Amino acid sequence: MDKAWIAADAALIALATVTALHLLLPLFKKEKLFPGGAGFDDTPHFSEANRKRLNEHYSRLEGTLLFWKNRAVFYGRLHNWAVLWSIAAAFLVPIVLQWYDPDNTWSRLFMTCLP
């Protein structure tokens, strides 16, 4: 039975590592903003001087927009990660508890890492 617990531990740790890497990827890889299209350049509602001001203002805000877009992607993935692991733990714990042996180190490791 130790081999089954070792295999289950390895699979759980590998899956947790892969999902954690997918979760942390937006912190290291910067997302790109969607192109805004023509924006202020073609609008008839502003004078040339105001169009220039709007473009300068947007260029100053672009860094802040990128920061918050990266945070939004990260927190969206964090939400999905938490839901995925909550459902997996809720599904697996009652099943795995039938074979749980408190004296077996590998089964204790699995139950510790799962929730």
Short mmCIF file of C-alpha atoms in Angstrom, two decimals:
data_model
loop_
_atom_site.label_atom_id
_atom_site.label_comp_id
_atom_site.label_asym_id
_atom_site.label_seq_id
_atom_site.Cartn_x
_atom_site.Cartn_y
_atom_site.Cartn_z
CA MET A 1 0.00 0.00 0.00
CA ASP A 2 3.03 2.27 0.45
CA LYS A 3 3.63 2.34 -3.31
CA ALA A 4 0.10 3.59 -3.93
CA TRP A 5 0.49 6.36 -1.34
CA ILE A 6 3.90 7.35 -2.75
CA ALA A 7 2.41 7.54 -6.26
CA ALA A 8 -0.55 9.55 -4.97
CA ASP A 9 1.79 11.92 -3.10
CA ALA A 10 3.94 12.41 -6.20
CA ALA A 11 0.88 13.08 -8.37
CA LEU A 12 -0.59 15.51 -5.84
CA ILE A 13 2.67 17.43 -5.42
CA ALA A 14 3.22 17.56 -9.20
CA LEU A 15 -0.32 18.81 -9.79
CA ALA A 16 -0.01 21.38 -7.00
CA THR A 17 3.29 22.61 -8.46
CA VAL A 18 1.88 22.95 -11.98
CA THR A 19 -1.20 24.82 -10.80
CA ALA A 20 0.91 27.07 -8.56
CA LEU A 21 3.22 27.93 -11.47
CA HIS A 22 0.20 28.76 -13.62
CA LEU A 23 -1.09 30.93 -10.78
CA LEU A 24 2.19 32.81 -10.30
CA LEU A 25 2.94 33.35 -14.00
CA PRO A 26 1.25 36.80 -14.21
CA LEU A 27 3.53 38.10 -11.47
CA PHE A 28 6.58 37.54 -13.67
CA LYS A 29 5.13 37.90 -17.18
CA LYS A 30 3.63 41.27 -17.91
CA GLU A 31 0.27 41.31 -19.63
CA LYS A 32 -0.35 43.57 -22.60
CA LEU A 33 -3.07 46.15 -22.89
CA PHE A 34 -5.62 45.75 -25.63
CA PRO A 35 -5.10 48.24 -28.43
CA GLY A 36 -7.41 51.18 -28.04
CA GLY A 37 -8.04 51.71 -31.73
CA ALA A 38 -7.94 55.18 -33.18
CA GLY A 39 -8.63 56.69 -29.78
CA PHE A 40 -8.42 60.45 -29.60
CA ASP A 41 -6.71 61.04 -32.95
CA ASP A 42 -9.81 60.81 -35.15
CA THR A 43 -12.46 62.30 -32.88
CA PRO A 44 -14.09 65.53 -34.06
CA HIS A 45 -15.07 66.52 -30.50
CA PHE A 46 -11.65 67.81 -29.41
CA SER A 47 -9.32 70.44 -30.77
CA GLU A 48 -5.78 69.52 -31.80
CA ALA A 49 -4.35 70.86 -28.52
CA ASN A 50 -6.83 68.83 -26.45
CA ARG A 51 -6.09 65.68 -28.47
CA LYS A 52 -2.42 66.14 -27.67
CA ARG A 53 -3.23 66.56 -23.97
CA LEU A 54 -5.39 63.44 -23.95
CA ASN A 55 -2.66 61.38 -25.62
CA GLU A 56 -0.08 62.64 -23.11
CA HIS A 57 -2.43 61.89 -20.24
CA TYR A 58 -2.99 58.36 -21.55
CA SER A 59 0.74 57.78 -21.91
CA ARG A 60 1.19 58.75 -18.24
CA LEU A 61 -1.62 56.40 -17.16
CA GLU A 62 -0.44 53.46 -19.23
CA GLY A 63 1.93 52.13 -16.53
CA THR A 64 -0.82 52.20 -13.92
CA LEU A 65 -3.21 50.43 -16.30
CA LEU A 66 -0.63 47.70 -16.94
CA PHE A 67 -0.05 47.25 -13.20
CA TRP A 68 -3.75 46.82 -12.46
CA LYS A 69 -4.31 44.55 -15.44
CA ASN A 70 -1.54 42.25 -14.16
CA ARG A 71 -3.14 42.26 -10.71
CA ALA A 72 -6.56 41.49 -12.19
CA VAL A 73 -5.18 38.50 -14.11
CA PHE A 74 -3.38 37.25 -10.99
CA TYR A 75 -6.43 37.56 -8.72
CA GLY A 76 -8.65 35.96 -11.36
CA ARG A 77 -6.31 32.98 -11.49
CA LEU A 78 -6.08 32.92 -7.69
CA HIS A 79 -9.87 32.69 -7.50
CA ASN A 80 -9.95 29.82 -10.01
CA TRP A 81 -7.10 28.07 -8.17
CA ALA A 82 -8.89 28.31 -4.82
CA VAL A 83 -12.17 27.03 -6.27
CA LEU A 84 -10.42 24.15 -8.06
CA TRP A 85 -8.56 22.96 -4.98
CA SER A 86 -11.58 23.42 -2.69
CA ILE A 87 -13.70 21.24 -4.95
CA ALA A 88 -10.91 18.68 -5.34
CA ALA A 89 -10.39 18.47 -1.57
CA ALA A 90 -14.12 18.24 -0.88
CA PHE A 91 -14.39 15.40 -3.40
CA LEU A 92 -11.21 13.50 -2.48
CA VAL A 93 -11.16 13.67 1.33
CA PRO A 94 -14.21 11.42 1.95
CA ILE A 95 -12.93 8.90 -0.60
CA VAL A 96 -9.32 8.86 0.58
CA LEU A 97 -10.30 8.68 4.26
CA GLN A 98 -11.49 5.11 3.72
CA TRP A 99 -7.86 4.05 3.10
CA TYR A 100 -6.19 6.53 5.45
CA ASP A 101 -3.76 5.01 7.92
CA PRO A 102 -2.49 7.42 10.60
CA ASP A 103 0.60 5.25 11.14
CA ASN A 104 1.61 5.45 7.47
CA THR A 105 3.86 8.44 6.77
CA TRP A 106 2.85 8.63 3.10
CA SER A 107 -0.88 8.67 3.79
CA ARG A 108 -0.37 11.39 6.43
CA LEU A 109 1.65 13.42 3.90
CA PHE A 110 -1.13 13.09 1.32
CA MET A 111 -3.84 14.18 3.73
CA THR A 112 -1.68 17.07 4.95
CA CYS A 113 -0.97 18.34 1.43
CA LEU A 114 -4.49 17.89 0.05
CA PRO A 115 -6.58 20.48 1.89
#
